PDB file of C-alpha atoms in Angstrom:
ATOM      1  CA  UNK A   1     -26.085  -1.083-119.683  1.00  0.00           C
ATOM      2  CA  UNK A   2     -25.616   2.589-119.006  1.00  0.00           C
ATOM      3  CA  UNK A   3     -22.471   4.366-120.040  1.00  0.00           C
ATOM      4  CA  UNK A   4     -21.682   7.905-118.928  1.00  0.00           C
ATOM      5  CA  UNK A   5     -18.630   9.805-120.070  1.00  0.00           C
ATOM      6  CA  UNK A   6     -17.589  13.270-119.023  1.00  0.00           C
ATOM      7  CA  UNK A   7     -14.592  15.331-119.994  1.00  0.00           C
ATOM      8  CA  UNK A   8     -12.425  15.894-116.936  1.00  0.00           C
ATOM      9  CA  UNK A   9     -11.961  19.621-116.675  1.00  0.00           C
ATOM     10  CA  UNK A  10     -10.285  20.658-113.436  1.00  0.00           C
ATOM     11  CA  UNK A  11     -12.094  23.974-113.110  1.00  0.00           C
ATOM     12  CA  UNK A  12     -15.563  22.411-113.253  1.00  0.00           C
ATOM     13  CA  UNK A  13     -17.479  20.478-110.689  1.00  0.00           C
ATOM     14  CA  UNK A  14     -20.254  18.192-111.828  1.00  0.00           C
ATOM     15  CA  UNK A  15     -23.681  18.143-110.340  1.00  0.00           C
ATOM     16  CA  UNK A  16     -24.840  14.977-108.596  1.00  0.00           C
ATOM     17  CA  UNK A  17     -27.765  13.358-110.347  1.00  0.00           C
ATOM     18  CA  UNK A  18     -29.994  10.344-109.840  1.00  0.00           C
ATOM     19  CA  UNK A  19     -30.857   8.025-112.726  1.00  0.00           C
ATOM     20  CA  UNK A  20     -33.961   5.874-112.491  1.00  0.00           C
ATOM     21  CA  UNK A  21     -35.095   3.123-114.828  1.00  0.00           C
ATOM     22  CA  UNK A  22     -38.512   1.638-114.300  1.00  0.00           C
ATOM     23  CA  UNK A  23     -38.360  -2.162-113.919  1.00  0.00           C
ATOM     24  CA  UNK A  24     -41.118  -2.837-116.507  1.00  0.00           C
ATOM     25  CA  UNK A  25     -39.129  -1.232-119.292  1.00  0.00           C
ATOM     26  CA  UNK A  26     -36.082  -3.491-119.525  1.00  0.00           C
ATOM     27  CA  UNK A  27     -33.951  -3.065-122.629  1.00  0.00           C
ATOM     28  CA  UNK A  28     -35.738   0.163-123.413  1.00  0.00           C
ATOM     29  CA  UNK A  29     -33.722   3.204-124.371  1.00  0.00           C
ATOM     30  CA  UNK A  30     -34.770   6.252-122.483  1.00  0.00           C
ATOM     31  CA  UNK A  31     -32.657   8.632-124.555  1.00  0.00           C
ATOM     32  CA  UNK A  32     -29.661  10.784-123.874  1.00  0.00           C
ATOM     33  CA  UNK A  33     -28.865  12.392-120.589  1.00  0.00           C
ATOM     34  CA  UNK A  34     -26.894  15.625-120.540  1.00  0.00           C
ATOM     35  CA  UNK A  35     -25.046  16.602-117.433  1.00  0.00           C
ATOM     36  CA  UNK A  36     -24.026  20.211-117.056  1.00  0.00           C
ATOM     37  CA  UNK A  37     -21.148  21.159-114.820  1.00  0.00           C
ATOM     38  CA  UNK A  38     -20.788  24.325-112.844  1.00  0.00           C
ATOM     39  CA  UNK A  39     -17.531  26.193-112.978  1.00  0.00           C
ATOM     40  CA  UNK A  40     -15.667  25.932-109.696  1.00  0.00           C
ATOM     41  CA  UNK A  41     -14.801  29.082-107.793  1.00  0.00           C
ATOM     42  CA  UNK A  42     -11.538  29.476-105.919  1.00  0.00           C
ATOM     43  CA  UNK A  43     -10.664  31.579-102.884  1.00  0.00           C
ATOM     44  CA  UNK A  44      -8.248  34.469-103.425  1.00  0.00           C
ATOM     45  CA  UNK A  45      -6.940  36.263-100.358  1.00  0.00           C
ATOM     46  CA  UNK A  46      -4.683  39.328-100.354  1.00  0.00           C
ATOM     47  CA  UNK A  47      -2.439  39.996 -97.342  1.00  0.00           C
ATOM     48  CA  UNK A  48      -1.317  43.626 -96.790  1.00  0.00           C
ATOM     49  CA  UNK A  49      -3.389  44.813 -99.735  1.00  0.00           C
ATOM     50  CA  UNK A  50      -6.781  45.080-101.389  1.00  0.00           C
ATOM     51  CA  UNK A  51      -8.447  43.472-104.384  1.00  0.00           C
ATOM     52  CA  UNK A  52     -11.003  44.765-106.865  1.00  0.00           C
ATOM     53  CA  UNK A  53     -13.568  43.475-107.363  1.00  0.00           C
ATOM     54  CA  UNK A  54     -13.826  42.165-103.810  1.00  0.00           C
ATOM     55  CA  UNK A  55     -16.080  39.160-104.442  1.00  0.00           C
ATOM     56  CA  UNK A  56     -18.395  37.634-101.870  1.00  0.00           C
ATOM     57  CA  UNK A  57     -16.419  35.200 -99.710  1.00  0.00           C
ATOM     58  CA  UNK A  58     -13.386  36.069-101.883  1.00  0.00           C
ATOM     59  CA  UNK A  59     -14.460  33.448-104.448  1.00  0.00           C
ATOM     60  CA  UNK A  60     -13.506  33.862-108.101  1.00  0.00           C
ATOM     61  CA  UNK A  61     -13.680  31.821-111.290  1.00  0.00           C
ATOM     62  CA  UNK A  62     -10.599  30.702-113.207  1.00  0.00           C
ATOM     63  CA  UNK A  63      -9.486  33.372-115.703  1.00  0.00           C
ATOM     64  CA  UNK A  64     -11.085  36.174-113.625  1.00  0.00           C
ATOM     65  CA  UNK A  65      -8.789  39.191-113.548  1.00  0.00           C
ATOM     66  CA  UNK A  66      -8.488  40.977-110.213  1.00  0.00           C
ATOM     67  CA  UNK A  67      -6.725  44.285-109.558  1.00  0.00           C
ATOM     68  CA  UNK A  68      -4.516  44.075-106.457  1.00  0.00           C
ATOM     69  CA  UNK A  69      -3.039  47.071-104.633  1.00  0.00           C
ATOM     70  CA  UNK A  70      -0.496  47.016-101.804  1.00  0.00           C
ATOM     71  CA  UNK A  71      -1.393  48.952 -98.656  1.00  0.00           C
ATOM     72  CA  UNK A  72       0.615  51.982 -97.571  1.00  0.00           C
ATOM     73  CA  UNK A  73       2.378  51.056 -94.325  1.00  0.00           C
ATOM     74  CA  UNK A  74       4.215  53.671 -92.260  1.00  0.00           C
ATOM     75  CA  UNK A  75       8.013  53.360 -92.352  1.00  0.00           C
ATOM     76  CA  UNK A  76       7.801  50.506 -94.867  1.00  0.00           C
ATOM     77  CA  UNK A  77       8.554  50.362 -98.575  1.00  0.00           C
ATOM     78  CA  UNK A  78       6.714  47.953-100.899  1.00  0.00           C
ATOM     79  CA  UNK A  79       9.160  45.537-102.554  1.00  0.00           C
ATOM     80  CA  UNK A  80       6.937  43.043-104.354  1.00  0.00           C
ATOM     81  CA  UNK A  81       4.199  40.433-104.423  1.00  0.00           C
ATOM     82  CA  UNK A  82       4.485  36.734-103.629  1.00  0.00           C
ATOM     83  CA  UNK A  83       1.991  34.033-104.519  1.00  0.00           C
ATOM     84  CA  UNK A  84       1.661  31.223-101.987  1.00  0.00           C
ATOM     85  CA  UNK A  85       0.328  28.727-104.516  1.00  0.00           C
ATOM     86  CA  UNK A  86       1.140  28.695-108.207  1.00  0.00           C
ATOM     87  CA  UNK A  87      -2.568  28.837-109.041  1.00  0.00           C
ATOM     88  CA  UNK A  88      -2.649  32.004-111.080  1.00  0.00           C
ATOM     89  CA  UNK A  89      -0.518  34.735-112.569  1.00  0.00           C
ATOM     90  CA  UNK A  90       0.532  38.129-111.239  1.00  0.00           C
ATOM     91  CA  UNK A  91       1.083  40.538-114.142  1.00  0.00           C
ATOM     92  CA  UNK A  92       3.927  42.401-112.395  1.00  0.00           C
ATOM     93  CA  UNK A  93       5.309  41.258-109.054  1.00  0.00           C
ATOM     94  CA  UNK A  94       7.094  44.590-108.529  1.00  0.00           C
ATOM     95  CA  UNK A  95       4.271  47.086-109.221  1.00  0.00           C
ATOM     96  CA  UNK A  96       2.327  48.307-106.192  1.00  0.00           C
ATOM     97  CA  UNK A  97      -0.887  48.061-108.230  1.00  0.00           C
ATOM     98  CA  UNK A  98      -1.145  45.209-110.710  1.00  0.00           C
ATOM     99  CA  UNK A  99      -3.511  42.450-111.799  1.00  0.00           C
ATOM    100  CA  UNK A 100      -3.860  38.810-110.863  1.00  0.00           C
ATOM    101  CA  UNK A 101      -5.427  36.225-113.171  1.00  0.00           C
ATOM    102  CA  UNK A 102      -7.090  33.440-111.198  1.00  0.00           C
ATOM    103  CA  UNK A 103      -5.910  29.923-111.947  1.00  0.00           C
ATOM    104  CA  UNK A 104      -7.220  26.562-110.846  1.00  0.00           C
ATOM    105  CA  UNK A 105      -6.881  26.479-107.073  1.00  0.00           C
ATOM    106  CA  UNK A 106      -7.019  28.685-103.990  1.00  0.00           C
ATOM    107  CA  UNK A 107      -4.476  31.493-103.661  1.00  0.00           C
ATOM    108  CA  UNK A 108      -2.952  33.759-101.062  1.00  0.00           C
ATOM    109  CA  UNK A 109      -1.169  36.799-102.487  1.00  0.00           C
ATOM    110  CA  UNK A 110       1.062  38.769-100.115  1.00  0.00           C
ATOM    111  CA  UNK A 111       2.416  42.307-100.486  1.00  0.00           C
ATOM    112  CA  UNK A 112       5.962  42.332 -99.078  1.00  0.00           C
ATOM    113  CA  UNK A 113       7.798  45.272 -97.536  1.00  0.00           C
ATOM    114  CA  UNK A 114      11.138  46.318 -96.131  1.00  0.00           C
ATOM    115  CA  UNK A 115      11.964  48.968 -93.567  1.00  0.00           C
ATOM    116  CA  UNK A 116      12.578  52.416 -95.026  1.00  0.00           C
ATOM    117  CA  UNK A 117      16.044  53.734 -94.155  1.00  0.00           C
ATOM    118  CA  UNK A 118      16.155  57.377 -93.079  1.00  0.00           C
ATOM    119  CA  UNK A 119      19.078  59.777 -93.390  1.00  0.00           C
ATOM    120  CA  UNK A 120      20.720  60.850 -90.141  1.00  0.00           C
ATOM    121  CA  UNK A 121      23.084  63.815 -90.525  1.00  0.00           C
ATOM    122  CA  UNK A 122      25.496  64.483 -87.689  1.00  0.00           C
ATOM    123  CA  UNK A 123      27.078  67.965 -87.708  1.00  0.00           C
ATOM    124  CA  UNK A 124      30.371  68.334 -85.802  1.00  0.00           C
ATOM    125  CA  UNK A 125      30.553  64.628 -85.037  1.00  0.00           C
ATOM    126  CA  UNK A 126      30.432  61.027 -86.259  1.00  0.00           C
ATOM    127  CA  UNK A 127      27.470  58.718 -86.828  1.00  0.00           C
ATOM    128  CA  UNK A 128      25.921  60.042 -90.052  1.00  0.00           C
ATOM    129  CA  UNK A 129      24.259  57.424 -92.246  1.00  0.00           C
ATOM    130  CA  UNK A 130      21.027  55.759 -93.333  1.00  0.00           C
ATOM    131  CA  UNK A 131      19.152  53.870 -90.629  1.00  0.00           C
ATOM    132  CA  UNK A 132      15.727  52.291 -90.237  1.00  0.00           C
ATOM    133  CA  UNK A 133      13.311  53.721 -87.696  1.00  0.00           C
ATOM    134  CA  UNK A 134      14.172  52.725 -84.150  1.00  0.00           C
ATOM    135  CA  UNK A 135      17.878  52.110 -84.782  1.00  0.00           C
ATOM    136  CA  UNK A 136      20.141  53.190 -81.933  1.00  0.00           C
ATOM    137  CA  UNK A 137      23.281  54.837 -83.327  1.00  0.00           C
ATOM    138  CA  UNK A 138      26.416  55.789 -81.400  1.00  0.00           C
ATOM    139  CA  UNK A 139      27.418  59.416 -82.000  1.00  0.00           C
ATOM    140  CA  UNK A 140      30.600  61.149 -80.959  1.00  0.00           C
ATOM    141  CA  UNK A 141      31.290  64.878 -80.983  1.00  0.00           C
ATOM    142  CA  UNK A 142      34.404  66.156 -82.717  1.00  0.00           C
ATOM    143  CA  UNK A 143      36.921  68.116 -80.700  1.00  0.00           C
ATOM    144  CA  UNK A 144      36.321  71.812 -81.348  1.00  0.00           C
ATOM    145  CA  UNK A 145      38.656  73.473 -83.868  1.00  0.00           C
ATOM    146  CA  UNK A 146      38.664  76.499 -81.569  1.00  0.00           C
ATOM    147  CA  UNK A 147      40.904  75.791 -78.535  1.00  0.00           C
ATOM    148  CA  UNK A 148      38.715  78.137 -76.462  1.00  0.00           C
ATOM    149  CA  UNK A 149      35.598  75.963 -76.995  1.00  0.00           C
ATOM    150  CA  UNK A 150      34.552  72.636 -75.487  1.00  0.00           C
ATOM    151  CA  UNK A 151      31.635  70.348 -76.166  1.00  0.00           C
ATOM    152  CA  UNK A 152      28.377  71.618 -74.639  1.00  0.00           C
ATOM    153  CA  UNK A 153      25.500  69.436 -75.820  1.00  0.00           C
ATOM    154  CA  UNK A 154      23.778  67.680 -78.709  1.00  0.00           C
ATOM    155  CA  UNK A 155      20.702  69.301 -80.264  1.00  0.00           C
ATOM    156  CA  UNK A 156      18.189  68.077 -82.808  1.00  0.00           C
ATOM    157  CA  UNK A 157      18.359  70.705 -85.553  1.00  0.00           C
ATOM    158  CA  UNK A 158      15.684  69.169 -87.756  1.00  0.00           C
ATOM    159  CA  UNK A 159      13.575  66.043 -87.966  1.00  0.00           C
ATOM    160  CA  UNK A 160      12.808  63.306 -85.489  1.00  0.00           C
ATOM    161  CA  UNK A 161      15.503  61.736 -83.319  1.00  0.00           C
ATOM    162  CA  UNK A 162      15.892  60.995 -79.630  1.00  0.00           C
ATOM    163  CA  UNK A 163      19.281  61.645 -78.036  1.00  0.00           C
ATOM    164  CA  UNK A 164      19.916  59.443 -74.992  1.00  0.00           C
ATOM    165  CA  UNK A 165      22.231  61.811 -73.110  1.00  0.00           C
ATOM    166  CA  UNK A 166      22.471  65.205 -74.838  1.00  0.00           C
ATOM    167  CA  UNK A 167      25.185  66.452 -72.417  1.00  0.00           C
ATOM    168  CA  UNK A 168      27.618  63.624 -73.230  1.00  0.00           C
ATOM    169  CA  UNK A 169      30.103  63.978 -76.119  1.00  0.00           C
ATOM    170  CA  UNK A 170      29.679  60.245 -76.810  1.00  0.00           C
ATOM    171  CA  UNK A 171      26.124  58.958 -76.573  1.00  0.00           C
ATOM    172  CA  UNK A 172      23.444  57.291 -78.676  1.00  0.00           C
ATOM    173  CA  UNK A 173      20.622  58.621 -80.787  1.00  0.00           C
ATOM    174  CA  UNK A 174      17.515  56.718 -81.845  1.00  0.00           C
ATOM    175  CA  UNK A 175      16.328  57.484 -85.365  1.00  0.00           C
ATOM    176  CA  UNK A 176      12.626  58.062 -85.839  1.00  0.00           C
ATOM    177  CA  UNK A 177      12.839  59.422 -89.371  1.00  0.00           C
ATOM    178  CA  UNK A 178      15.008  61.847 -91.330  1.00  0.00           C
ATOM    179  CA  UNK A 179      16.966  63.952 -88.837  1.00  0.00           C
ATOM    180  CA  UNK A 180      19.880  66.342 -88.420  1.00  0.00           C
ATOM    181  CA  UNK A 181      21.623  66.618 -85.065  1.00  0.00           C
ATOM    182  CA  UNK A 182      24.497  68.862 -84.101  1.00  0.00           C
ATOM    183  CA  UNK A 183      27.199  68.924 -81.463  1.00  0.00           C
ATOM    184  CA  UNK A 184      27.324  72.450 -79.998  1.00  0.00           C
ATOM    185  CA  UNK A 185      30.191  74.043 -78.111  1.00  0.00           C
ATOM    186  CA  UNK A 186      30.631  76.557 -75.281  1.00  0.00           C
ATOM    187  CA  UNK A 187      33.489  78.659 -74.016  1.00  0.00           C
ATOM    188  CA  UNK A 188      35.982  76.961 -71.677  1.00  0.00           C
TER     189      UNK A 188
END
């Protein structure tokens, strides 16, 4: 009778072995057999970021500590990390650079973002506010305080904005970043 017992440790995989007993040696003890397990590695993937060290095939051992850093993405603001599986621990889910301790199981860690709102300042009109890139905003020129002046055109004073119809007192502007636009006036 052969009895083999092994402690079940989830982060280890046991090697396959063959056990042979020669038929002429029935009821003979051949001694103890030791089976050594190898620690299982788990895949860790980072979406929208990097990891250090960047292991071969992204395989890491449980308890390995990996530094993760969110990528810089134009017009986006980092808001936090999410862990697809609960197989590890992120030290700080709100820090752009933090550490991840590998648990028992594969993981996908994602850096999450939101659109950055940009300030649009409208001089001599309405439509000022904070808008994300690509937002189309309706603007309307104020009536001139000087009765001898009438609306002439919209101009971009500073920044990056696209005015749909600069000669119209009511039109739209598309924000492409921080911008200041102004309604200008001419003599009647």
